[in-house]
Tab-separated table of C-alpha atoms in Angstrom:
chain	number	residue	atom	x	y	z
A	1	MET	CA	-21.960	16.033	1.276
A	2	ASN	CA	-22.926	13.317	-1.169
A	3	ASN	CA	-21.948	9.667	-0.768
A	4	GLU	CA	-19.131	9.879	-3.297
A	5	ARG	CA	-17.518	12.785	-1.462
A	6	GLN	CA	-17.842	10.928	1.857
A	7	GLN	CA	-16.242	7.870	0.252
A	8	LEU	CA	-13.334	9.967	-1.098
A	9	ASN	CA	-12.862	11.512	2.343
A	10	ARG	CA	-12.736	8.097	4.024
A	11	GLN	CA	-10.265	7.008	1.356
A	12	LEU	CA	-7.919	9.931	2.058
A	13	ALA	CA	-7.735	8.656	5.662
A	14	GLN	CA	-6.858	5.216	4.278
A	15	MET	CA	-3.845	6.786	2.543
A	16	LEU	CA	-2.638	8.194	5.874
A	17	LYS	CA	-2.554	4.751	7.516
A	18	GLY	CA	0.737	3.537	8.889
A	19	GLY	CA	1.778	7.162	9.215
A	20	VAL	CA	2.388	9.872	11.801
A	21	ILE	CA	0.468	13.172	11.859
A	22	MET	CA	2.406	15.887	13.656
A	23	ASP	CA	1.290	19.122	15.348
A	24	VAL	CA	3.157	22.151	14.000
A	25	THR	CA	2.874	25.842	14.789
A	26	THR	CA	5.118	27.423	12.121
A	27	PRO	CA	6.065	26.785	8.468
A	28	GLU	CA	9.577	25.967	9.702
A	29	GLN	CA	8.247	23.211	12.014
A	30	ALA	CA	6.032	21.953	9.183
A	31	ARG	CA	9.084	21.547	6.951
A	32	ILE	CA	10.962	19.697	9.715
A	33	ALA	CA	7.950	17.385	10.159
A	34	GLU	CA	7.639	16.692	6.417
A	35	GLU	CA	11.370	16.077	6.098
A	36	ALA	CA	11.213	13.653	9.049
A	37	GLY	CA	8.451	11.641	7.349
A	38	ALA	CA	5.138	12.997	8.687
A	39	CYS	CA	2.222	11.805	6.501
A	40	ALA	CA	0.303	15.012	7.366
A	41	VAL	CA	0.636	17.997	9.672
A	42	MET	CA	-1.856	19.593	12.048
A	43	ALA	CA	-1.517	23.382	11.859
A	44	LEU	CA	-2.282	25.137	15.131
A	45	GLU	CA	-1.224	28.290	16.920
A	46	ARG	CA	-0.304	26.572	20.152
A	47	ILE	CA	0.401	22.910	20.782
A	48	PRO	CA	-1.815	21.267	23.439
A	49	ALA	CA	0.842	21.449	26.192
A	50	ASP	CA	0.979	25.236	25.777
A	51	ILE	CA	-2.806	25.539	25.538
A	52	ARG	CA	-2.936	23.712	28.850
A	53	ALA	CA	-0.305	26.029	30.362
A	54	ALA	CA	-1.875	29.242	29.028
A	55	GLY	CA	-5.444	28.430	30.095
A	56	GLY	CA	-8.302	30.638	28.891
A	57	VAL	CA	-10.388	30.074	25.771
A	58	SER	CA	-8.595	28.471	22.864
A	59	ARG	CA	-9.967	28.871	19.349
A	60	MET	CA	-9.345	28.023	15.710
A	61	SER	CA	-5.948	29.262	14.461
A	62	ASP	CA	-5.478	32.355	12.293
A	63	PRO	CA	-6.222	31.317	8.677
A	64	LYS	CA	-3.155	33.270	7.521
A	65	MET	CA	-0.940	31.154	9.754
A	66	ILE	CA	-2.589	27.977	8.401
A	67	ARG	CA	-2.066	29.179	4.808
A	68	GLY	CA	1.615	29.739	5.540
A	69	ILE	CA	1.886	26.092	6.520
A	70	GLN	CA	-0.117	24.950	3.463
A	71	GLU	CA	2.403	26.780	1.293
A	72	ALA	CA	5.398	25.322	3.127
A	73	VAL	CA	4.642	21.601	2.619
A	74	SER	CA	3.262	19.219	-0.015
A	75	ILE	CA	1.685	16.727	2.419
A	76	PRO	CA	-1.935	17.105	3.639
A	77	VAL	CA	-2.560	19.921	6.131
A	78	MET	CA	-5.164	19.558	8.883
A	79	ALA	CA	-6.464	22.184	11.306
A	80	LYS	CA	-8.658	22.210	14.388
A	81	CYS	CA	-12.010	23.864	14.981
A	82	ARG	CA	-13.941	23.973	18.247
A	83	ILE	CA	-16.547	21.282	18.946
A	84	GLY	CA	-19.848	22.495	17.511
A	85	HIS	CA	-18.362	25.637	15.902
A	86	ILE	CA	-19.973	25.483	12.461
A	87	ALA	CA	-18.562	28.828	11.336
A	88	GLU	CA	-14.952	27.952	12.174
A	89	ALA	CA	-15.400	24.762	10.130
A	90	GLN	CA	-16.820	26.799	7.228
A	91	ILE	CA	-13.770	29.075	7.353
A	92	LEU	CA	-11.397	26.100	7.304
A	93	GLN	CA	-13.301	24.650	4.349
A	94	ALA	CA	-13.012	28.012	2.551
A	95	ILE	CA	-9.199	27.866	2.755
A	96	GLU	CA	-9.309	24.283	1.397
A	97	ILE	CA	-7.923	22.518	4.416
A	98	ASP	CA	-7.380	18.791	3.738
A	99	TYR	CA	-8.905	17.591	7.027
A	100	ILE	CA	-10.719	19.369	9.878
A	101	ASP	CA	-10.199	18.096	13.430
A	102	GLU	CA	-13.317	18.928	15.468
A	103	SER	CA	-11.260	18.857	18.592
A	104	GLU	CA	-11.669	18.722	22.360
A	105	VAL	CA	-8.205	20.339	22.614
A	106	LEU	CA	-9.870	23.688	21.860
A	107	SER	CA	-12.594	25.143	24.096
A	108	PRO	CA	-15.964	23.686	23.073
A	109	ALA	CA	-18.343	26.124	21.351
A	110	ASP	CA	-21.396	23.929	21.920
A	111	ASN	CA	-21.879	21.792	25.006
A	112	ILE	CA	-24.553	19.597	23.433
A	113	ASN	CA	-24.247	19.356	19.661
A	114	HIS	CA	-21.332	18.479	17.453
A	115	ILE	CA	-21.080	19.880	13.918
A	116	ASP	CA	-23.290	18.181	11.320
A	117	LYS	CA	-20.270	17.130	9.313
A	118	SER	CA	-22.379	15.642	6.536
A	119	MET	CA	-23.087	19.232	5.415
A	120	PHE	CA	-19.416	19.774	4.466
A	121	ASP	CA	-17.288	18.680	1.502
A	122	VAL	CA	-13.988	18.656	3.422
A	123	PRO	CA	-13.371	15.643	5.650
A	124	PHE	CA	-13.499	15.620	9.457
A	125	VAL	CA	-11.590	13.628	12.053
A	126	CYS	CA	-13.035	13.453	15.587
A	127	GLY	CA	-11.836	12.134	18.929
A	128	ALA	CA	-13.555	9.306	20.799
A	129	LYS	CA	-13.061	7.568	24.151
A	130	ASN	CA	-15.205	4.544	23.345
A	131	LEU	CA	-17.151	2.849	20.569
A	132	GLY	CA	-20.385	4.740	21.224
A	133	GLU	CA	-18.693	8.131	20.824
A	134	ALA	CA	-16.878	6.922	17.689
A	135	LEU	CA	-20.103	5.732	16.048
A	136	ARG	CA	-21.976	8.930	16.974
A	137	ARG	CA	-19.236	10.998	15.328
A	138	ILE	CA	-19.315	8.765	12.233
A	139	ALA	CA	-23.117	9.137	12.091
A	140	GLU	CA	-22.585	12.924	12.074
A	141	GLY	CA	-20.248	12.531	9.083
A	142	ALA	CA	-16.740	12.085	10.512
A	143	THR	CA	-14.611	10.091	8.045
A	144	MET	CA	-11.754	9.366	10.436
A	145	ILE	CA	-11.603	8.683	14.199
A	146	ARG	CA	-8.810	9.097	16.722
A	147	THR	CA	-8.641	8.289	20.414
A	148	LYS	CA	-8.941	11.361	22.590
A	149	GLY	CA	-6.170	10.395	24.968
A	150	GLU	CA	-5.266	13.282	27.241
A	151	PRO	CA	-3.666	15.938	25.000
A	152	GLY	CA	-0.653	17.952	26.052
A	153	THR	CA	0.354	15.678	28.909
A	154	GLY	CA	2.947	13.360	27.364
A	155	ASP	CA	1.095	10.665	29.342
A	156	VAL	CA	-0.082	7.817	27.125
A	157	VAL	CA	-2.355	6.168	29.692
A	158	GLN	CA	-5.633	7.656	28.433
A	159	ALA	CA	-4.914	6.887	24.776
A	160	VAL	CA	-4.257	3.287	25.839
A	161	SER	CA	-7.519	3.097	27.827
A	162	HIS	CA	-9.543	4.543	24.954
A	163	MET	CA	-7.995	2.271	22.314
A	164	ARG	CA	-8.339	-0.831	24.494
A	165	LEU	CA	-11.951	-0.017	25.332
A	166	MET	CA	-12.863	0.607	21.687
A	167	GLN	CA	-11.220	-2.637	20.545
A	168	SER	CA	-12.858	-4.720	23.268
A	169	GLU	CA	-16.276	-3.197	22.515
A	170	ILE	CA	-15.769	-4.046	18.833
A	171	ARG	CA	-14.864	-7.643	19.739
A	172	ARG	CA	-17.914	-7.855	22.005
A	173	LEU	CA	-20.225	-6.641	19.216
A	174	SER	CA	-18.673	-9.083	16.744
A	175	ALA	CA	-19.503	-11.989	19.045
A	176	MET	CA	-23.165	-11.008	19.513
A	177	SER	CA	-26.033	-12.700	17.763
A	178	PRO	CA	-27.855	-10.427	15.305
A	179	ASP	CA	-30.967	-10.113	17.491
A	180	GLU	CA	-28.883	-8.665	20.350
A	181	LEU	CA	-27.656	-5.753	18.218
A	182	TYR	CA	-30.790	-3.611	18.757
A	183	GLU	CA	-30.210	-3.516	22.500
A	184	ALA	CA	-26.455	-3.006	21.919
A	185	ALA	CA	-27.254	0.026	19.743
A	186	LYS	CA	-29.452	1.394	22.516
A	187	GLN	CA	-26.712	0.989	25.098
A	188	LEU	CA	-24.030	2.454	22.829
A	189	GLN	CA	-26.386	5.341	21.951
A	190	ALA	CA	-25.411	4.823	18.323
A	191	PRO	CA	-27.398	4.178	15.115
A	192	TYR	CA	-28.341	0.519	14.569
A	193	GLU	CA	-26.972	0.498	10.979
A	194	LEU	CA	-23.464	1.423	12.163
A	195	VAL	CA	-23.624	-1.095	15.033
A	196	ARG	CA	-24.638	-3.741	12.525
A	197	TRP	CA	-21.737	-2.758	10.233
A	198	VAL	CA	-19.213	-3.129	13.070
A	199	HIS	CA	-20.754	-6.505	14.007
A	200	ASP	CA	-20.423	-7.746	10.411
A	201	ASN	CA	-16.921	-6.393	9.736
A	202	GLY	CA	-15.191	-6.495	13.125
A	203	ARG	CA	-13.816	-2.966	12.811
A	204	LEU	CA	-14.844	0.682	12.559
A	205	PRO	CA	-16.146	1.753	9.131
A	206	VAL	CA	-13.440	4.467	9.056
A	207	VAL	CA	-9.720	4.630	9.840
A	208	ASN	CA	-8.850	4.837	13.556
A	209	PHE	CA	-5.679	6.600	14.769
A	210	ALA	CA	-4.191	6.978	18.250
A	211	ALA	CA	-3.821	10.452	19.748
A	212	GLY	CA	-3.291	12.245	23.028
A	213	GLY	CA	-0.110	11.732	25.046
A	214	VAL	CA	2.131	9.898	22.558
A	215	ALA	CA	5.710	11.116	23.225
A	216	THR	CA	8.201	8.360	22.343
A	217	PRO	CA	8.821	5.723	19.621
A	218	ALA	CA	7.813	3.121	22.219
A	219	ASP	CA	4.498	4.931	22.873
A	220	ALA	CA	3.786	4.923	19.123
A	221	ALA	CA	4.657	1.214	18.805
A	222	LEU	CA	2.433	0.431	21.804
A	223	MET	CA	-0.555	2.166	20.222
A	224	MET	CA	0.009	0.360	16.903
A	225	GLN	CA	0.174	-2.997	18.696
A	226	LEU	CA	-3.124	-2.166	20.402
A	227	GLY	CA	-4.780	-1.727	17.010
A	228	ALA	CA	-4.230	1.916	16.005
A	229	GLU	CA	-3.835	2.374	12.245
A	230	GLY	CA	-1.534	5.359	12.655
A	231	VAL	CA	-0.570	7.967	15.237
A	232	PHE	CA	-1.052	11.671	15.965
A	233	VAL	CA	1.833	13.238	17.869
A	234	GLY	CA	1.013	16.638	19.294
A	235	SER	CA	3.208	18.195	21.920
A	236	GLY	CA	5.572	15.183	21.999
A	237	ILE	CA	7.797	16.315	19.144
A	238	PHE	CA	8.301	20.064	19.308
A	239	LYS	CA	8.332	20.046	23.131
A	240	SER	CA	11.313	17.689	23.095
A	241	GLY	CA	15.067	18.266	22.927
A	242	ASN	CA	15.696	17.118	19.343
A	243	PRO	CA	12.433	17.376	17.351
A	244	ALA	CA	13.797	16.258	13.939
A	245	LYS	CA	15.424	13.128	15.311
A	246	ARG	CA	12.502	12.206	17.548
A	247	ALA	CA	10.016	12.749	14.706
A	248	ALA	CA	11.969	10.497	12.322
A	249	ALA	CA	12.315	7.837	15.029
A	250	ILE	CA	8.555	7.818	15.707
A	251	VAL	CA	7.850	7.498	11.964
A	252	LYS	CA	10.075	4.406	11.749
A	253	ALA	CA	8.616	2.984	14.960
A	254	VAL	CA	5.132	3.111	13.427
A	255	THR	CA	6.292	1.142	10.345
A	256	ASN	CA	8.222	-1.463	12.356
A	257	TYR	CA	6.120	-1.471	15.529
A	258	ARG	CA	6.676	-5.172	16.242
A	259	ASP	CA	10.471	-5.209	15.811
A	260	ALA	CA	11.785	-4.691	19.353
A	261	LYS	CA	15.422	-4.615	18.223
A	262	MET	CA	14.749	-1.780	15.836
A	263	LEU	CA	12.651	0.013	18.466
A	264	ALA	CA	15.609	-0.211	20.857
A	265	GLU	CA	17.891	1.446	18.296
A	266	LEU	CA	15.286	4.098	17.520
A	267	SER	CA	14.892	4.942	21.213
A	268	GLU	CA	18.603	5.696	21.671
A	269	ASP	CA	19.959	9.216	22.065
A	270	LEU	CA	16.758	11.086	21.330
A	271	GLY	CA	17.587	13.828	23.785
A	272	GLU	CA	15.137	15.005	26.350
A	273	ALA	CA	11.512	13.864	25.973
A	274	MET	CA	8.738	16.335	26.748
A	275	VAL	CA	8.497	16.733	30.495
A	276	GLY	CA	5.017	15.312	30.844
A	277	ILE	CA	2.341	15.704	33.471
A	278	ASN	CA	0.636	12.747	35.104
A	279	GLU	CA	-3.027	12.464	34.397
A	280	GLN	CA	-3.791	12.778	38.153
A	281	GLU	CA	-1.934	16.099	38.355
A	282	ILE	CA	-4.013	17.978	35.826
A	283	GLU	CA	-7.146	19.947	36.534
A	284	LEU	CA	-8.604	20.062	33.049
A	285	LEU	CA	-9.599	16.755	31.447
A	286	MET	CA	-9.937	17.628	27.766
A	287	ALA	CA	-11.159	14.094	26.986
A	288	GLU	CA	-14.372	14.847	28.914
A	289	ARG	CA	-15.292	17.523	26.376
A	290	GLY	CA	-17.844	16.516	23.736
A	291	LYS	CA	-19.501	13.118	24.095
B	1	MET	CA	5.815	-2.544	0.168
B	2	ALA	CA	4.260	-1.920	3.599
B	3	LEU	CA	6.171	1.138	4.810
B	4	GLN	CA	3.147	3.462	4.932
B	5	GLY	CA	-0.227	3.898	3.244
B	6	ALA	CA	-2.950	1.664	1.858
B	7	PHE	CA	-1.093	-1.643	1.489
B	8	ILE	CA	-3.716	-3.823	3.253
B	9	GLU	CA	-6.196	-2.985	0.466
B	10	HIS	CA	-3.726	-4.349	-2.121
B	11	GLU	CA	-3.171	-7.482	-0.031
B	12	ALA	CA	-6.928	-8.089	0.080
B	13	MET	CA	-7.086	-7.681	-3.703
B	14	LEU	CA	-4.216	-10.151	-4.288
B	15	ARG	CA	-5.744	-12.729	-1.932
B	16	ARG	CA	-9.079	-12.355	-3.715
B	17	LEU	CA	-7.278	-13.268	-6.935
B	18	GLY	CA	-5.596	-16.246	-5.271
B	19	ALA	CA	-2.075	-14.784	-5.069
B	20	ASP	CA	0.184	-15.062	-1.995
B	21	CYS	CA	1.907	-11.979	-0.650
B	22	PHE	CA	3.989	-10.715	2.255
B	23	GLU	CA	4.713	-7.281	3.731
B	24	VAL	CA	8.078	-5.573	3.282
B	25	ARG	CA	8.744	-3.309	6.263
B	26	GLN	CA	12.566	-3.473	6.444
B	27	ALA	CA	15.637	-4.593	4.495
B	28	SER	CA	15.584	-8.194	5.793
B	29	ASP	CA	12.040	-8.691	4.412
B	30	TRP	CA	13.323	-7.821	0.938
B	31	ASP	CA	15.615	-10.881	0.944
B	32	ARG	CA	12.624	-13.247	0.816
B	33	PRO	CA	11.858	-14.818	-2.581
B	34	LYS	CA	9.296	-12.840	-4.585
B	35	ASP	CA	7.844	-12.631	-8.091
B	36	GLY	CA	6.457	-9.122	-8.056
B	37	LEU	CA	6.177	-5.880	-6.088
B	38	ILE	CA	3.300	-3.495	-5.352
B	39	LEU	CA	4.112	0.082	-4.369
B	40	PRO	CA	0.892	1.293	-2.685
B	41	GLY	CA	-0.740	4.680	-2.304
B	42	GLY	CA	0.073	6.850	0.693
B	43	GLU	CA	2.415	9.797	1.031
B	44	SER	CA	5.352	9.562	-1.375
B	45	THR	CA	7.573	11.804	0.803
B	46	VAL	CA	7.130	9.417	3.756
B	47	GLN	CA	7.671	6.285	1.697
B	48	ARG	CA	10.789	7.709	0.004
B	49	ARG	CA	12.263	8.726	3.341
B	50	LEU	CA	11.634	5.218	4.746
B	51	LEU	CA	13.033	3.499	1.620
B	52	ASP	CA	16.253	5.455	2.211
B	53	ASP	CA	16.441	5.197	6.002
B	54	LEU	CA	15.653	1.490	6.124
B	55	GLY	CA	18.230	0.688	3.435
B	56	LEU	CA	15.726	-0.538	0.831
B	57	PHE	CA	16.086	2.009	-1.970
B	58	GLY	CA	19.131	0.566	-3.775
B	59	ALA	CA	18.029	-3.064	-3.597
B	60	VAL	CA	14.500	-2.292	-4.794
B	61	ARG	CA	15.782	-0.229	-7.726
B	62	ARG	CA	18.270	-2.917	-8.732
B	63	ASP	CA	15.635	-5.680	-8.726
B	64	ILE	CA	13.117	-3.616	-10.713
B	65	LEU	CA	15.778	-2.830	-13.312
B	66	ALA	CA	16.581	-6.556	-13.437
B	67	GLY	CA	12.967	-7.236	-14.443
B	68	LEU	CA	10.928	-7.626	-11.225
B	69	PRO	CA	7.288	-6.861	-12.186
B	70	VAL	CA	5.855	-3.799	-10.393
B	71	LEU	CA	2.473	-2.177	-9.905
B	72	GLY	CA	2.732	1.361	-8.521
B	73	THR	CA	-0.426	3.245	-7.536
B	74	CYS	CA	-0.557	6.989	-6.748
B	75	ALA	CA	2.416	7.496	-4.375
B	76	GLY	CA	3.795	4.264	-5.859
B	77	MET	CA	3.666	5.818	-9.328
B	78	ILE	CA	5.561	8.854	-8.038
B	79	LEU	CA	8.263	6.559	-6.636
B	80	LEU	CA	8.728	4.871	-10.044
B	81	SER	CA	9.219	8.223	-11.811
B	82	GLU	CA	12.452	10.036	-12.687
B	83	GLU	CA	12.763	11.877	-9.365
B	84	HIS	CA	12.915	8.716	-7.258
B	85	LEU	CA	13.544	5.113	-8.365
B	86	ALA	CA	13.663	6.336	-11.985
B	87	THR	CA	12.814	2.886	-13.328
B	88	MET	CA	10.076	4.358	-15.547
B	89	HIS	CA	10.825	7.121	-18.021
B	90	MET	CA	8.198	9.618	-16.949
B	91	ARG	CA	7.890	12.958	-15.223
B	92	VAL	CA	5.129	13.124	-12.628
B	93	ARG	CA	3.365	16.119	-11.124
B	94	ARG	CA	2.464	15.610	-7.447
B	95	ASN	CA	-0.885	16.839	-6.078
B	96	ALA	CA	-1.752	17.670	-9.679
B	97	TYR	CA	-5.455	18.066	-8.844
B	98	GLY	CA	-4.854	20.234	-5.778
B	99	ARG	CA	-6.009	19.563	-2.237
B	100	GLN	CA	-8.590	17.067	-0.942
B	101	LEU	CA	-11.487	19.096	-2.398
B	102	GLY	CA	-9.992	18.253	-5.820
B	103	SER	CA	-10.192	14.479	-5.237
B	104	PHE	CA	-12.670	12.699	-7.529
B	105	HIS	CA	-13.956	9.404	-8.911
B	106	THR	CA	-14.559	8.549	-12.558
B	107	GLU	CA	-14.576	5.633	-15.003
B	108	ASP	CA	-12.553	5.480	-18.175
B	109	ARG	CA	-10.736	3.272	-20.654
B	110	VAL	CA	-7.322	1.756	-19.935
B	111	GLU	CA	-5.485	0.429	-22.972
B	112	GLY	CA	-4.899	-3.307	-22.768
B	113	ILE	CA	-7.228	-3.551	-19.735
B	114	GLY	CA	-10.661	-2.487	-20.927
B	115	GLU	CA	-13.492	0.040	-20.835
B	116	ASP	CA	-15.103	1.693	-17.803
B	117	VAL	CA	-12.285	1.009	-15.356
B	118	PRO	CA	-13.202	2.676	-12.034
B	119	MET	CA	-10.657	5.355	-11.124
B	120	THR	CA	-10.453	6.928	-7.676
B	121	PHE	CA	-8.115	9.922	-7.483
B	122	ILE	CA	-7.082	11.021	-3.954
B	123	ARG	CA	-4.899	14.161	-3.932
B	124	ALA	CA	-3.578	12.452	-7.007
B	125	PRO	CA	-0.618	13.034	-9.307
B	126	TYR	CA	-0.649	12.717	-13.083
B	127	ILE	CA	2.064	12.046	-15.637
B	128	GLU	CA	3.237	15.288	-17.261
B	129	GLU	CA	5.403	13.594	-19.827
B	130	THR	CA	6.643	10.165	-20.854
B	131	GLN	CA	10.300	10.500	-21.776
B	132	SER	CA	10.934	7.426	-23.870
B	133	GLU	CA	9.207	5.223	-26.441
B	134	ALA	CA	9.453	2.403	-23.896
B	135	CYS	CA	7.127	4.216	-21.487
B	136	GLN	CA	3.619	4.038	-22.971
B	137	ALA	CA	0.643	6.087	-21.799
B	138	ILE	CA	-2.286	3.664	-21.345
B	139	ALA	CA	-4.971	5.935	-19.891
B	140	ARG	CA	-5.958	9.592	-20.075
B	141	VAL	CA	-8.529	11.593	-18.124
B	142	ASP	CA	-9.332	15.114	-19.358
B	143	GLY	CA	-6.248	14.961	-21.567
B	144	ASN	CA	-3.835	14.119	-18.741
B	145	ILE	CA	-1.954	10.804	-18.624
B	146	VAL	CA	-3.126	8.854	-15.562
B	147	ALA	CA	-1.589	5.426	-16.247
B	148	ALA	CA	1.487	4.113	-18.044
B	149	ARG	CA	3.317	0.902	-18.766
B	150	GLU	CA	7.002	0.267	-19.332
B	151	GLY	CA	8.231	-3.310	-19.689
B	152	LYS	CA	6.957	-5.161	-16.638
B	153	GLN	CA	6.010	-1.987	-14.763
B	154	ILE	CA	2.471	-0.585	-14.501
B	155	ALA	CA	1.838	2.805	-12.897
B	156	THR	CA	-1.556	4.366	-12.135
B	157	ALA	CA	-2.335	7.791	-10.675
B	158	PHE	CA	-5.610	6.339	-9.349
B	159	HIS	CA	-6.281	3.597	-6.792
B	160	PRO	CA	-7.436	0.287	-8.309
B	161	GLU	CA	-7.173	-1.270	-4.812
B	162	LEU	CA	-10.051	0.903	-3.522
B	163	ASP	CA	-12.708	-0.205	-6.016
B	164	GLY	CA	-14.115	-3.678	-6.548
B	165	ASP	CA	-12.716	-3.982	-10.084
B	166	THR	CA	-9.829	-6.490	-10.242
B	167	ARG	CA	-8.691	-5.951	-13.849
B	168	ILE	CA	-5.575	-3.865	-13.088
B	169	HIS	CA	-4.379	-6.371	-10.488
B	170	GLU	CA	-5.110	-9.222	-12.925
B	171	ALA	CA	-2.912	-7.486	-15.526
B	172	PHE	CA	-0.145	-7.162	-12.919
B	173	LEU	CA	-0.459	-10.842	-11.949
B	174	ALA	CA	-0.280	-11.765	-15.652
B	175	LEU	CA	3.112	-9.978	-15.796
B	176	VAL	CA	4.180	-11.839	-12.659
B	177	SER	CA	3.334	-15.257	-14.114
B	178	GLU	CA	4.871	-14.541	-17.532
């Protein structure tokens, strides 16, 4: 991937800012998401809550199913490949996906290496729990970052921890004197050039979204107030009682995340939220996959 | 207009040129005094839905028709076209260059602005047809219209807010101070 392509891929993420990216499993759900105001959809065979329930190995979705969703909507379509699965990423690039999510939600294909994303023309988004992980993924060529959160739980606590940690690490770097950045890079296990960039600019060099456990308009507003530039909602929408209404409410909550009166109205009568599992009750911590 | 998309980039550009601005996120913001409007890039389906749901669509259309200067980029251009606000007489084709692999960067001439204007196209639209003498094509790339002007409205299929070149924003601010 040349520099211009990487720049264009970062810029596509900029266009998604202030928006909500929704997990969908069928063309019908994709249309509901687009109609409700999703700025992109993530096409996958099973949403994280069901992956969690089903257990076993989870893989990239059937390309035919992804194509069906590409044909159903005009907004960007993303899809997930397994961490380190170069061939799945090549397949997704071949069907001209708009963004690949190298995702811990699927079973990892490589326990050590992530995909060298700089070898691809299509853009990649990757999850991160902290600044070091985010900068390592960016060094590998990711052009968008999201918190890992804990997918499929409806529990926002991990997304909050990851976003807070990333923001406080960025603030800490910004306050350092330039000669301390070499040691900081060593501790973060990230390239010095990227550490230096964050120090100089006070933010990540790519767009940073919240993901993993967002289920309500209030959750989305919380993540935006903590510094997210947009929100992924996975299981939260199509595992709830009234997906169309909840989706539209979350979209509006992201635009007006500081207006508590509007958030109160948006939170009314949404029907049943996804049931949710507490982080302590689950056996599989997806966020621990891929560091 | 700060409903969704790349509005912060436009704000940075305006501040660089010494212009004040504020974000419009809901109907009450629209009541504040203003001399111009920027409709940013992003997803036009999302922005249209929010313009409707937040009760902004009618007021925005009325003020543009009454002469409020506008710069619309990418999704913003789509919103100005016949299918949406219909304040510019043009028909726009969405995702005209296909998916993200079709996104590209080039430099070309914009009439009334100058030569070698940087143009970044992200899943961009282009103008299929201008439908009135009033709506003038001011830039073409590979034969397709990628920018137009009608009265105090400027529309670009590309993203002047993403490159360092300030000429498009200067032209917009000139309309604002007229």
